[in-house]
mmCIF file with all atom_site columns, C-alpha atoms in Angstrom:
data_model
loop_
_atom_site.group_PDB
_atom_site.id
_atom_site.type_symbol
_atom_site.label_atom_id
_atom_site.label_alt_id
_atom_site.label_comp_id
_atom_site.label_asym_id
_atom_site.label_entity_id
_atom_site.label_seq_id
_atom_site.pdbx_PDB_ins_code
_atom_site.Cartn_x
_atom_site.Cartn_y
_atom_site.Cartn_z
_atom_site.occupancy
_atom_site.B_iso_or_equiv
_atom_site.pdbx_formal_charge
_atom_site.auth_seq_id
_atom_site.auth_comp_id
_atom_site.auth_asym_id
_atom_site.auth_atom_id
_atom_site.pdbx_PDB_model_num
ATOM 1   C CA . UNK A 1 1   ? -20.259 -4.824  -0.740  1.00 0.00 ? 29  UNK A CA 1
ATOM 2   C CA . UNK A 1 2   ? -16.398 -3.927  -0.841  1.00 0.00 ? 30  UNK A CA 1
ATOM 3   C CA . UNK A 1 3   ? -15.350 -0.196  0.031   1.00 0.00 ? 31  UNK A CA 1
ATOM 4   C CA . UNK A 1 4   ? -13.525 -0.041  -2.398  1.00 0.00 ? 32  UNK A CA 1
ATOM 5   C CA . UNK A 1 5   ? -13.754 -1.525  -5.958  1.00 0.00 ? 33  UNK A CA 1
ATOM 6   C CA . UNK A 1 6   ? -11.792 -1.737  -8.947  1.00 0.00 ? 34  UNK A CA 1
ATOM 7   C CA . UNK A 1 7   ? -12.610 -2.220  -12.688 1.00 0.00 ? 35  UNK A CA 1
ATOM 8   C CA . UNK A 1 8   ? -11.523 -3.985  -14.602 1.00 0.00 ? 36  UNK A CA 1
ATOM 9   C CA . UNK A 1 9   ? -9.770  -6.540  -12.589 1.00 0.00 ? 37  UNK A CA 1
ATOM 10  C CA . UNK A 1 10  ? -7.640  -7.643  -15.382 1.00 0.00 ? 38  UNK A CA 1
ATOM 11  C CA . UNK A 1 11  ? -6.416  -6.108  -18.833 1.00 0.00 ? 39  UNK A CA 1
ATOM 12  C CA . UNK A 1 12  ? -4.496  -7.325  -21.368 1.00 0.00 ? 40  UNK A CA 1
ATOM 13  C CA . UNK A 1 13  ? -3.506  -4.592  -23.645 1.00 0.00 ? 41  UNK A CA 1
ATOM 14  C CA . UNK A 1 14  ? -1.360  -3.190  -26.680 1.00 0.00 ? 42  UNK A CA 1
ATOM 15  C CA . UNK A 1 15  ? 1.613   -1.191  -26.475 1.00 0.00 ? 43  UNK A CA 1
ATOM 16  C CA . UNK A 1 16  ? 0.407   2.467   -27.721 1.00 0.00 ? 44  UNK A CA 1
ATOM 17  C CA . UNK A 1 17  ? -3.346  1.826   -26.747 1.00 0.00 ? 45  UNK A CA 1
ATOM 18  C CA . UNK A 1 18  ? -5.052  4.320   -24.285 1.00 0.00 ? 46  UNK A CA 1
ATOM 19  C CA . UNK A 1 19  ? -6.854  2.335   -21.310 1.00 0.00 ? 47  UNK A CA 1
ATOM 20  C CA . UNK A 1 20  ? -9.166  3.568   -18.393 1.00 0.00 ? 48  UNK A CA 1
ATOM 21  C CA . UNK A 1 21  ? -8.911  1.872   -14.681 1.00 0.00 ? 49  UNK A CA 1
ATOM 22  C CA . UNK A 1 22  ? -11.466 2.953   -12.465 1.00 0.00 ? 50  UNK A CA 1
ATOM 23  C CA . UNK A 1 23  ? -12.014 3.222   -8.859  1.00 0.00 ? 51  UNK A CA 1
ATOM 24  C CA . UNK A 1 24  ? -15.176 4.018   -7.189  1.00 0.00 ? 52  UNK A CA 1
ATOM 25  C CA . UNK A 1 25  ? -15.569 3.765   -2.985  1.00 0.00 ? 53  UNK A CA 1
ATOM 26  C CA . UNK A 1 26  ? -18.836 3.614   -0.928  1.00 0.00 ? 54  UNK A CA 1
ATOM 27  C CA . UNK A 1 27  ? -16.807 4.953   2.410   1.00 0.00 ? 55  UNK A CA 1
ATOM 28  C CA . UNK A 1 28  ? -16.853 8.721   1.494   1.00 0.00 ? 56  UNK A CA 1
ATOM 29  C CA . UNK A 1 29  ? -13.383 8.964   2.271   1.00 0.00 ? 57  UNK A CA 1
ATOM 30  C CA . UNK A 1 30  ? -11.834 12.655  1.073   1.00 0.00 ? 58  UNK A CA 1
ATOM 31  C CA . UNK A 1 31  ? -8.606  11.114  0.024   1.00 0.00 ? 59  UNK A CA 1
ATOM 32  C CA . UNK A 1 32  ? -8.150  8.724   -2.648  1.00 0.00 ? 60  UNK A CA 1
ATOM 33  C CA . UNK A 1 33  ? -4.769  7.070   -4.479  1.00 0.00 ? 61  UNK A CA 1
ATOM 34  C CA . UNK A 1 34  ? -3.311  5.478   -7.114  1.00 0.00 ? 62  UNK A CA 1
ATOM 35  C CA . UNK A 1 35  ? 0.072   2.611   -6.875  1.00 0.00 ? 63  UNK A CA 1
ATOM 36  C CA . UNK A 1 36  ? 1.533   0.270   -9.015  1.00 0.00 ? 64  UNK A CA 1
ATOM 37  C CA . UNK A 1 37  ? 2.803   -2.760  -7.370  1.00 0.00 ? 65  UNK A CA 1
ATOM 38  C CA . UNK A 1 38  ? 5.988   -4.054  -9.184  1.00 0.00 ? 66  UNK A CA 1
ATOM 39  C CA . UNK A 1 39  ? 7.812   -7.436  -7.935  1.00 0.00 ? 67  UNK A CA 1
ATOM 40  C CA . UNK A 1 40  ? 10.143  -6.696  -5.339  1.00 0.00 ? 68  UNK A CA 1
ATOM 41  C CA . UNK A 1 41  ? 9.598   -2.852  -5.091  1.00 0.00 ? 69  UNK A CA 1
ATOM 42  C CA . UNK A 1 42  ? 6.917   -2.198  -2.890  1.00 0.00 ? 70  UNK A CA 1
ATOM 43  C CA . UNK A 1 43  ? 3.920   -0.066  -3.742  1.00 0.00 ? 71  UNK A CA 1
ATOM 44  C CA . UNK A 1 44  ? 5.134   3.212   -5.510  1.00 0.00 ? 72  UNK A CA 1
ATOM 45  C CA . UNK A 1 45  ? 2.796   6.611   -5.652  1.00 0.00 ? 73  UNK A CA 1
ATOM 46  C CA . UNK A 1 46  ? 1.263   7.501   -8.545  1.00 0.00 ? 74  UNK A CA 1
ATOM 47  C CA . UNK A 1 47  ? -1.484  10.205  -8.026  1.00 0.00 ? 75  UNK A CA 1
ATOM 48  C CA . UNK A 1 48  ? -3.215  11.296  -5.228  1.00 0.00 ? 76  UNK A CA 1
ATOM 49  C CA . UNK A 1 49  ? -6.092  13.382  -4.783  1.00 0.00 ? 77  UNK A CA 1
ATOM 50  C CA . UNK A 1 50  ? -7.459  15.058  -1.445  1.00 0.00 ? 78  UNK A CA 1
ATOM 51  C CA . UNK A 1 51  ? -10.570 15.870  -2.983  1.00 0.00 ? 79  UNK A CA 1
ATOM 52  C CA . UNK A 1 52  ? -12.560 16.630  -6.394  1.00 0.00 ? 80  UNK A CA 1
ATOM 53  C CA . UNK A 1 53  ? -10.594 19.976  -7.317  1.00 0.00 ? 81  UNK A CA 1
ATOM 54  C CA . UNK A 1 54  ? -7.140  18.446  -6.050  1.00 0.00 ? 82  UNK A CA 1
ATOM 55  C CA . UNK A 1 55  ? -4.617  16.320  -8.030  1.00 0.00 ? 83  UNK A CA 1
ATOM 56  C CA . UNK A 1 56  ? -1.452  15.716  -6.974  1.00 0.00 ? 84  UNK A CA 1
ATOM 57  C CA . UNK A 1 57  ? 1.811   13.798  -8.824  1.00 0.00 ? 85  UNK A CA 1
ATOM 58  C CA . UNK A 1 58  ? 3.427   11.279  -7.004  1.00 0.00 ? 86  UNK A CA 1
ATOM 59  C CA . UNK A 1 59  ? 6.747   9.475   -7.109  1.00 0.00 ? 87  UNK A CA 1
ATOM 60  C CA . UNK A 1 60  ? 5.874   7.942   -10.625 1.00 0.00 ? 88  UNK A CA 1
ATOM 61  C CA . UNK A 1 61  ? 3.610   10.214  -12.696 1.00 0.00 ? 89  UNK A CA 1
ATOM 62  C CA . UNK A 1 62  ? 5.187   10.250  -15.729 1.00 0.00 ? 90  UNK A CA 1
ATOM 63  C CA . UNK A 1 63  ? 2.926   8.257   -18.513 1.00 0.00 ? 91  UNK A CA 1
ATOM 64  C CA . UNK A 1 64  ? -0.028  8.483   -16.267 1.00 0.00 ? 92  UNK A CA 1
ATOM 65  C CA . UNK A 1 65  ? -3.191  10.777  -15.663 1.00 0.00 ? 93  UNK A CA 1
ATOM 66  C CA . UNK A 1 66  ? -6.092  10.578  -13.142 1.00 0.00 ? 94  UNK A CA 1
ATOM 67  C CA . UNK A 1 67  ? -9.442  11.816  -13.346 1.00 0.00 ? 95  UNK A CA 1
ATOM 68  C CA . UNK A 1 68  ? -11.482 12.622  -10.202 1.00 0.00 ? 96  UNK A CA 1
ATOM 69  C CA . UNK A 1 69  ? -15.140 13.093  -11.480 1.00 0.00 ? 97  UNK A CA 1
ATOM 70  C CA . UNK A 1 70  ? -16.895 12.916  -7.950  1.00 0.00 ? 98  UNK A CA 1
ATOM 71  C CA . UNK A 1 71  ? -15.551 12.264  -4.562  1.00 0.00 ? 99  UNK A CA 1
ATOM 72  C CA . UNK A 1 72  ? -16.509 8.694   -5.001  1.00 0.00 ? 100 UNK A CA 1
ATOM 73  C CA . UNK A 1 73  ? -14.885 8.000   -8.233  1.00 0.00 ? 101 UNK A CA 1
ATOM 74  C CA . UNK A 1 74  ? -11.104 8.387   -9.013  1.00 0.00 ? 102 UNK A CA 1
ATOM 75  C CA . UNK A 1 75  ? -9.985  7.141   -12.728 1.00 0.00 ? 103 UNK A CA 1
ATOM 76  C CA . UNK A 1 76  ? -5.954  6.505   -13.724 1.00 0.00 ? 104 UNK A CA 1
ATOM 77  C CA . UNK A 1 77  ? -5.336  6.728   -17.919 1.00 0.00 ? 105 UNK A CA 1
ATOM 78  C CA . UNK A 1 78  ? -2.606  5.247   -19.650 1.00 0.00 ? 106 UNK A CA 1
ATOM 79  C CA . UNK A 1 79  ? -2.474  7.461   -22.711 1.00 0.00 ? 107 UNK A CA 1
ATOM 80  C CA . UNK A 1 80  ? -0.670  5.548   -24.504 1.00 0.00 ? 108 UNK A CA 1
ATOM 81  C CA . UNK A 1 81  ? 0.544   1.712   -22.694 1.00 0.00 ? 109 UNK A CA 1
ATOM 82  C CA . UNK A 1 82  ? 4.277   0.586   -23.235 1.00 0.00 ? 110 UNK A CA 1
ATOM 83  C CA . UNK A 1 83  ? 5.308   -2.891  -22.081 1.00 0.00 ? 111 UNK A CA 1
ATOM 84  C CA . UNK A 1 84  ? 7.129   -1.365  -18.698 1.00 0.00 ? 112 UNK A CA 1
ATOM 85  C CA . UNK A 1 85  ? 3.672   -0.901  -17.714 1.00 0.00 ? 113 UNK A CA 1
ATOM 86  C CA . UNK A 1 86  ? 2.768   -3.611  -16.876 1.00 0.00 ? 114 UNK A CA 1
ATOM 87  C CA . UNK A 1 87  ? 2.018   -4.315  -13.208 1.00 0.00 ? 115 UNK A CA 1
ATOM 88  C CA . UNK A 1 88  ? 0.024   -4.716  -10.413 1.00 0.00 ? 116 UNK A CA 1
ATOM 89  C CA . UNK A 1 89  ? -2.290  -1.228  -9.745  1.00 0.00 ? 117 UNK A CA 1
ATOM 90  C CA . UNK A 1 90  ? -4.440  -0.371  -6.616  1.00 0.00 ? 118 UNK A CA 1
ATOM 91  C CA . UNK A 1 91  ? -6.950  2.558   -5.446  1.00 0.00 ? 119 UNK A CA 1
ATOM 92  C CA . UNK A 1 92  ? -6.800  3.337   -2.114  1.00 0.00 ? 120 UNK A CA 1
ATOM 93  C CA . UNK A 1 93  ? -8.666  5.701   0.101   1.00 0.00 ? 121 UNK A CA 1
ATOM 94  C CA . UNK A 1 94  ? -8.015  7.092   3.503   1.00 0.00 ? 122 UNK A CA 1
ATOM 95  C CA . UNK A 1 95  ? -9.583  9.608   5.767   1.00 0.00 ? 123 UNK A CA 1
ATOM 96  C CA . UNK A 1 96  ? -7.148  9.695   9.078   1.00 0.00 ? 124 UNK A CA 1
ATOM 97  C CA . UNK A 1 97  ? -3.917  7.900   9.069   1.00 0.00 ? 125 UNK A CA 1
ATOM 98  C CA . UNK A 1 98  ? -4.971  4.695   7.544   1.00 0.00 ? 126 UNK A CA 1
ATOM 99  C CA . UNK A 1 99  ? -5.520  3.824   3.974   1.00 0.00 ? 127 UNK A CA 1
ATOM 100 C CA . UNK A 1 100 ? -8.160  1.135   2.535   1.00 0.00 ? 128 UNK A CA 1
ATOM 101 C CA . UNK A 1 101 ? -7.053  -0.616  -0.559  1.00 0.00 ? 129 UNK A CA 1
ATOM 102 C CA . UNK A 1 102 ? -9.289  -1.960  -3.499  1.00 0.00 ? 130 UNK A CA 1
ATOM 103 C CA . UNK A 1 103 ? -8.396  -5.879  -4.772  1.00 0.00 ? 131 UNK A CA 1
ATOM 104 C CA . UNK A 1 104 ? -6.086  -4.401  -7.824  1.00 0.00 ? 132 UNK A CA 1
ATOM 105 C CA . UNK A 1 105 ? -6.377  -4.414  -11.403 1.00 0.00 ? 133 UNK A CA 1
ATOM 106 C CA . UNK A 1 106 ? -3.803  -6.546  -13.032 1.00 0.00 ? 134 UNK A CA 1
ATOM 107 C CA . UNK A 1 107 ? -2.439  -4.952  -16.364 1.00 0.00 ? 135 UNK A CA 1
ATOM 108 C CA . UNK A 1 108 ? -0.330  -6.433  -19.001 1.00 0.00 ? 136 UNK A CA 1
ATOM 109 C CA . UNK A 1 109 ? 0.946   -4.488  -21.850 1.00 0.00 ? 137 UNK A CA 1
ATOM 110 C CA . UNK A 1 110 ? 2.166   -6.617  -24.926 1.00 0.00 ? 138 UNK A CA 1
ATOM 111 C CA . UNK B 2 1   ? 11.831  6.631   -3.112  1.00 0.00 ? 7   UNK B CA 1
ATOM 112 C CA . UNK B 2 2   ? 11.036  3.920   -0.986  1.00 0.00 ? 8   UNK B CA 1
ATOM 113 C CA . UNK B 2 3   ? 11.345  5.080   3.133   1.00 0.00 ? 9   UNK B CA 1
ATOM 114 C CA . UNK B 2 4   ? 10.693  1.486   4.792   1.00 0.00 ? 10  UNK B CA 1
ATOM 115 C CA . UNK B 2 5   ? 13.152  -1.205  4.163   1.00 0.00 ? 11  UNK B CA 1
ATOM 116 C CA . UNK B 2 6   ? 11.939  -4.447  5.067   1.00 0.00 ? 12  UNK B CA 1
ATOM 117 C CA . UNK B 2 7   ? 14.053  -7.176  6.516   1.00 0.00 ? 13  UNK B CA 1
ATOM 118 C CA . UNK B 2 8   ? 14.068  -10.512 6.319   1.00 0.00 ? 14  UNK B CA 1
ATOM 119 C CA . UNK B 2 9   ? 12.547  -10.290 2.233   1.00 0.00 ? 15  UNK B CA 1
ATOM 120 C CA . UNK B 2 10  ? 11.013  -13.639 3.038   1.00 0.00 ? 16  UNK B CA 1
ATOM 121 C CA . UNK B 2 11  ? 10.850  -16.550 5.934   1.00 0.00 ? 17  UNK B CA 1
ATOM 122 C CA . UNK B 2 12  ? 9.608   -19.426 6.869   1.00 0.00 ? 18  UNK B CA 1
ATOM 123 C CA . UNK B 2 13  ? 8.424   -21.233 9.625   1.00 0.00 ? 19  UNK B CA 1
ATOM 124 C CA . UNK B 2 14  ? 6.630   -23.911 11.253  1.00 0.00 ? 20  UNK B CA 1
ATOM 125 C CA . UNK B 2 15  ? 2.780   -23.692 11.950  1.00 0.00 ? 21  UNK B CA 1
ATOM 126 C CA . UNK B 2 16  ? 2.786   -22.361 15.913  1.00 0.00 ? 22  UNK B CA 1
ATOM 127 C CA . UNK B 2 17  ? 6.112   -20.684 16.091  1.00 0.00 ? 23  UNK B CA 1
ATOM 128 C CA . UNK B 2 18  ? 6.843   -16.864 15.828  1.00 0.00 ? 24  UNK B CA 1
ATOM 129 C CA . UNK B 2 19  ? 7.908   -14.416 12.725  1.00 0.00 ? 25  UNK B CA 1
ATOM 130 C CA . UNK B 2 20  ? 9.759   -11.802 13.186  1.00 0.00 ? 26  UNK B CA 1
ATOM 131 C CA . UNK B 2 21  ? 10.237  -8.574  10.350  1.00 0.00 ? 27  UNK B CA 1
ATOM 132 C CA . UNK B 2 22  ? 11.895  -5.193  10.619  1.00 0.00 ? 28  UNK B CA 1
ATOM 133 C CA . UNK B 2 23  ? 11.514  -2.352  8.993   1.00 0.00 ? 29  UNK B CA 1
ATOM 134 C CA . UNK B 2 24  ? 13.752  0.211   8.697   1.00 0.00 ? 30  UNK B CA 1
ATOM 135 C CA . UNK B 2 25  ? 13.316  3.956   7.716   1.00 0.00 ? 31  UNK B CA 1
ATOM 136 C CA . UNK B 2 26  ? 15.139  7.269   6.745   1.00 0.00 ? 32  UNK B CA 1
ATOM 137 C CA . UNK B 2 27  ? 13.099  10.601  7.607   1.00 0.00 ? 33  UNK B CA 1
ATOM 138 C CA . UNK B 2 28  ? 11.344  11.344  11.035  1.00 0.00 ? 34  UNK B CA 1
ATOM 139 C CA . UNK B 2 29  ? 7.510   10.127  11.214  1.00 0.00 ? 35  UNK B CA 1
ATOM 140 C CA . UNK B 2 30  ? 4.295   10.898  12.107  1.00 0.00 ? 36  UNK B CA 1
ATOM 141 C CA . UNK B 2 31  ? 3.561   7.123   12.694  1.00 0.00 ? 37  UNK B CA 1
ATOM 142 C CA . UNK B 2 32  ? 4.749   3.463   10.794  1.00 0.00 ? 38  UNK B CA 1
ATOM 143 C CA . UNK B 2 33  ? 1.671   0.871   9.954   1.00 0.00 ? 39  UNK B CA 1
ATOM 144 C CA . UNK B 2 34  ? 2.019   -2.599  8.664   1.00 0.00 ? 40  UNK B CA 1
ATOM 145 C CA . UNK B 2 35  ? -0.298  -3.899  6.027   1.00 0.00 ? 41  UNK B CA 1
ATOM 146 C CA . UNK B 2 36  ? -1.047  -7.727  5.222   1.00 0.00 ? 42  UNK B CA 1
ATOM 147 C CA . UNK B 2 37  ? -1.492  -8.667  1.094   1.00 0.00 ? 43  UNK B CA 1
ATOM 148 C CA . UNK B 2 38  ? -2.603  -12.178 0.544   1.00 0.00 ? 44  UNK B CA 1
ATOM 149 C CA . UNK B 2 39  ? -1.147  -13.507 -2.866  1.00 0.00 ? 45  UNK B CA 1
ATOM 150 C CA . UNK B 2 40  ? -2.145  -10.850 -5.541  1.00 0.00 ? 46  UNK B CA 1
ATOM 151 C CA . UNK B 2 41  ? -4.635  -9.053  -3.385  1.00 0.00 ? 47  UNK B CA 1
ATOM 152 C CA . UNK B 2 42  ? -5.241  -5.820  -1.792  1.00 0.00 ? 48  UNK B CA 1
ATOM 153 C CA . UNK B 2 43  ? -3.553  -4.801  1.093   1.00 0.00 ? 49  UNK B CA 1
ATOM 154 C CA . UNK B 2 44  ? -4.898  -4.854  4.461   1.00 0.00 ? 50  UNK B CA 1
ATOM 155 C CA . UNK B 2 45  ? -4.185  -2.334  7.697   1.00 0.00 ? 51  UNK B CA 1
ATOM 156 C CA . UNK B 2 46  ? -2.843  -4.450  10.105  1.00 0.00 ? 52  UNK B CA 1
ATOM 157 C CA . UNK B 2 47  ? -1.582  -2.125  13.002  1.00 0.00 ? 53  UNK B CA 1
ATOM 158 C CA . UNK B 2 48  ? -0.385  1.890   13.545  1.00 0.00 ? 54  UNK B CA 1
ATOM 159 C CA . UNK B 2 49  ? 2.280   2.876   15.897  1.00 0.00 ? 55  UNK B CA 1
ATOM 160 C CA . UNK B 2 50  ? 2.665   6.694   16.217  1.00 0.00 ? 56  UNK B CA 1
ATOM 161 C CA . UNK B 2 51  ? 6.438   8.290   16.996  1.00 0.00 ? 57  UNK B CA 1
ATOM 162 C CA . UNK B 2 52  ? 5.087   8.944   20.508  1.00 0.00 ? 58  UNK B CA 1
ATOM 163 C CA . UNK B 2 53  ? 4.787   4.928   21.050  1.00 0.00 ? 59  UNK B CA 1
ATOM 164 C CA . UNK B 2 54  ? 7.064   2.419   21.542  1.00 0.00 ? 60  UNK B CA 1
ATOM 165 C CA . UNK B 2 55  ? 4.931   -1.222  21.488  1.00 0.00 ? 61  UNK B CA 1
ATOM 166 C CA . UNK B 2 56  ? 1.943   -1.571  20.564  1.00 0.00 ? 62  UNK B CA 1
ATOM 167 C CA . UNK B 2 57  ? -0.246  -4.946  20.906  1.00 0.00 ? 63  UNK B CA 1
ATOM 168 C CA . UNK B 2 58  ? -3.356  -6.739  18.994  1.00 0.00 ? 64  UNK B CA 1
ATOM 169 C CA . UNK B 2 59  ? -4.244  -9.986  18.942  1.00 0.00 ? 65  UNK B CA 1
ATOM 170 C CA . UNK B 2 60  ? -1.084  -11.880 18.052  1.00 0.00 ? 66  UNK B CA 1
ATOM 171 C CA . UNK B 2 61  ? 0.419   -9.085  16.536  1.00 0.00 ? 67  UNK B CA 1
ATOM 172 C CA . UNK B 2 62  ? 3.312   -6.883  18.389  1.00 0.00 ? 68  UNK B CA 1
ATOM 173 C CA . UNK B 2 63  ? 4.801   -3.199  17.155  1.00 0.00 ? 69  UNK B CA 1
ATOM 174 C CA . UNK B 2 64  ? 7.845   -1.837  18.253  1.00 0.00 ? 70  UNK B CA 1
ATOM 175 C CA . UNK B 2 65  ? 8.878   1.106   17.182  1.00 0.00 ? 71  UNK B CA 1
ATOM 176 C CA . UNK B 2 66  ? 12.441  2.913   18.188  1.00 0.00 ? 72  UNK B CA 1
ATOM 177 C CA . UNK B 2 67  ? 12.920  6.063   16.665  1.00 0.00 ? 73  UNK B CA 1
ATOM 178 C CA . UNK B 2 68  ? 16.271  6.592   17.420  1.00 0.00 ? 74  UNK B CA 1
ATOM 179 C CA . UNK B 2 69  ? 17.424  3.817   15.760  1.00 0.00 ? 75  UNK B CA 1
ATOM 180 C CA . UNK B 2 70  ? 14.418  4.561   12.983  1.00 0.00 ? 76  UNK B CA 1
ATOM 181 C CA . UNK B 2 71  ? 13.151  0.933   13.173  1.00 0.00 ? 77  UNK B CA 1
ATOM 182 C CA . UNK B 2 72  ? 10.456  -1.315  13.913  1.00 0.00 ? 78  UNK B CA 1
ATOM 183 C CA . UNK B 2 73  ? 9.634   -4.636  14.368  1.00 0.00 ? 79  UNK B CA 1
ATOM 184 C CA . UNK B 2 74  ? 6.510   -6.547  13.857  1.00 0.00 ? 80  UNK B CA 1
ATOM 185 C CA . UNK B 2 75  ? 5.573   -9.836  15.350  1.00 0.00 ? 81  UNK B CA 1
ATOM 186 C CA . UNK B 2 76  ? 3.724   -12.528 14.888  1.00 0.00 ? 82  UNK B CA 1
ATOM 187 C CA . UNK B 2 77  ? 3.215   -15.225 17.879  1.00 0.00 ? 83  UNK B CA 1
ATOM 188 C CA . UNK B 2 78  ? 1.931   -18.628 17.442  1.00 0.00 ? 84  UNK B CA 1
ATOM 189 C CA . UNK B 2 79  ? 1.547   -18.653 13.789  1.00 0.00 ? 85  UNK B CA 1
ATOM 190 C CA . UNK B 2 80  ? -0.697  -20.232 11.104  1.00 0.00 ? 86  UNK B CA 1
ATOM 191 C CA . UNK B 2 81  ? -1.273  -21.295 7.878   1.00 0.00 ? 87  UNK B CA 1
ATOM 192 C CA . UNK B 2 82  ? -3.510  -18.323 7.282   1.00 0.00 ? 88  UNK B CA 1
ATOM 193 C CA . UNK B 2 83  ? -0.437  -15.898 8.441   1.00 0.00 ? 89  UNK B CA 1
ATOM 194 C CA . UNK B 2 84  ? 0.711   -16.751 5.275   1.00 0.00 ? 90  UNK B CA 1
ATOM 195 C CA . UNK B 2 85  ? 1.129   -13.562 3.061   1.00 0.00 ? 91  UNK B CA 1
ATOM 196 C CA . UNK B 2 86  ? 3.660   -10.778 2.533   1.00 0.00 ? 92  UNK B CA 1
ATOM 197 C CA . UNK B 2 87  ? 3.422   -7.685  5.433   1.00 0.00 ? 93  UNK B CA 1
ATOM 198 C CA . UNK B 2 88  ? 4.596   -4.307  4.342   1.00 0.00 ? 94  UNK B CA 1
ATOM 199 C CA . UNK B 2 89  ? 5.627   -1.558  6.637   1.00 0.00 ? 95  UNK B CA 1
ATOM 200 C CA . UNK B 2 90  ? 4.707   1.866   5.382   1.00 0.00 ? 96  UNK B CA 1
ATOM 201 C CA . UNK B 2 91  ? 5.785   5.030   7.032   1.00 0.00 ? 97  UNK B CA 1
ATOM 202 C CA . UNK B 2 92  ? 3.746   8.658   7.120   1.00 0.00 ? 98  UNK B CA 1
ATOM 203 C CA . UNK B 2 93  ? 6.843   10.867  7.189   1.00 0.00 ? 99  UNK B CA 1
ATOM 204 C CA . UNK B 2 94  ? 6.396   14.384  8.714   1.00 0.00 ? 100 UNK B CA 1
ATOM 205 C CA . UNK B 2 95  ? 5.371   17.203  6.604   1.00 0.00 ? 101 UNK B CA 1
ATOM 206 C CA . UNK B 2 96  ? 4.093   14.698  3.513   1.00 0.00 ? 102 UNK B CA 1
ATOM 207 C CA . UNK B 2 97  ? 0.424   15.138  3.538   1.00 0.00 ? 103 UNK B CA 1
ATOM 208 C CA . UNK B 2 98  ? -0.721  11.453  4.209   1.00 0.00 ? 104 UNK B CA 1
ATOM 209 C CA . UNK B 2 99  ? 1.124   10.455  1.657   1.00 0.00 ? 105 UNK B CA 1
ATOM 210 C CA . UNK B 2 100 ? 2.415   7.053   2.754   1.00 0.00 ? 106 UNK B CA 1
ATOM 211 C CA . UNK B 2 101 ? 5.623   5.424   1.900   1.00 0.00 ? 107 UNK B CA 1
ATOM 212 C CA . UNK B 2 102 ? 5.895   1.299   1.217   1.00 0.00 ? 108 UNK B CA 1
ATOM 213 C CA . UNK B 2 103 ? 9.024   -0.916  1.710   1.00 0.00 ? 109 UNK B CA 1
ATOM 214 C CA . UNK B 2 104 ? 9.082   -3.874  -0.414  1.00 0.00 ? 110 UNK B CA 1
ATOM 215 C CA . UNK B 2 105 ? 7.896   -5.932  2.155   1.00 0.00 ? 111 UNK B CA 1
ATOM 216 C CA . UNK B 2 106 ? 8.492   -9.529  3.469   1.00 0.00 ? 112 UNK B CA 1
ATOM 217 C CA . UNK B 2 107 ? 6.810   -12.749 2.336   1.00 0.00 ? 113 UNK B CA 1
ATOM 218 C CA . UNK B 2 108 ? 5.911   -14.803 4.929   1.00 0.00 ? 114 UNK B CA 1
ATOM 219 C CA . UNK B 2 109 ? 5.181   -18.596 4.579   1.00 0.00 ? 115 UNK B CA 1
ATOM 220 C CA . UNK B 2 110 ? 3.874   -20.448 7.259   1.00 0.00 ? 116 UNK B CA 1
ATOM 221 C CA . UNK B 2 111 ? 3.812   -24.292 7.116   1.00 0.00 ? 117 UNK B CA 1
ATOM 222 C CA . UNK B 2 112 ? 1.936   -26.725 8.662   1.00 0.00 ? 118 UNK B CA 1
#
């Protein structure tokens, strides 16, 4: 079984819609992350969480909240979608320097 | 704001020679990895250099790192078809709680 797994692995959606991607890790790994993945910019930050009472912004916050509801489970809400959401997202956990990605949820926003 | 700069954005090159990417970086470090994503996939720790190191080795994979010049290169020897993939450099700056920054990375295409 993967470390790390994402649902759902693909989402079409409607601007103004509210939609759920979850992460969940068998690795019991403290941290845990959120990116987007945008064509030609990298991986950018969007939460990050060093355990169940800790939340922390990243570079990109804005339009975004996370959920950590165990130490296993970290969720990311789009409250309400616009288009310029649409892109590539991954979980990630790490424990030491490293990080372990999941396989990425692909979401398009129409 | 992205740390790592990558450069070449993309190569290619023939099955069984080398690729060569840099990565370059603004703030002092803790350490510099590079991560492997397949088309559309996850990404993948490939190797960690810390700012005490200055080449690290595995498999077919060598790390330079030069922190006075806030750069490092990665290569790949004897390349294959599976090599194919875009490698990102990310960079744990001092003082920023694991909180890794990405470049944009360079596609690599290997042909055979």
């Amino acid at each position: 079984d993967a470390d790390v797994t994402q649902t759902p692995r693909n989402r079409i959606t409607k601007t103004g819609k509210r939609i759920m991607l979850e992460c969940s890790q068998t690795k019991g790994h403290d941290r845990m992350y959120w990116y987007r993945q945008d064509p030609g910019l990298g991986l950018r930050l969007i939460y990050y969480s060093f355990d169940v009472k800790d939340i922390n912004k990243g570079e990109i916050s804005d339009g975004y909240s996370v959920s950590r509801q165990a130490q296993a489970k970290f969720s990311l809400s789009l409250e309400s979608a616009i288009p310029n959401q649409t892109a590539l997202y991954f979980c990630a956990i790490g424990r030491t320097d490293t990080q372990y990605f999941g396989p990425g949820t692909r979401l398009t926003v129409l | 704001s992205q740390q790592g700069e990558e450069d070449p954005q993309a190569l290619s090159i023939q099955e069984g020679e080398n690729a060569t990417m840099n990565c370059s970086y603004k703030t002092s470090i803790n350490n510099l990895q590079w991560y492997r994503q397949n088309s559309g996939r996850g990404l993948v720790h490939l190797i960690l250099i810390r700012s005490n190191e200055r080449e690290k080795h595995s498999g077919r994979l060598r790390v330079t790192l030069d922190t006075s010049k806030k750069s490092s290169s990665l290569l790949i020897t004897a390349s294959r078809a599976a090599d194919t993939a875009s490698y990102f450099c990310a960079t744990d700056p001092i003082s920023n709680d694991y909180k890794l920054s990405f470049g944009a990375g360079t596609t690599v295409t290997v042909r055979a």
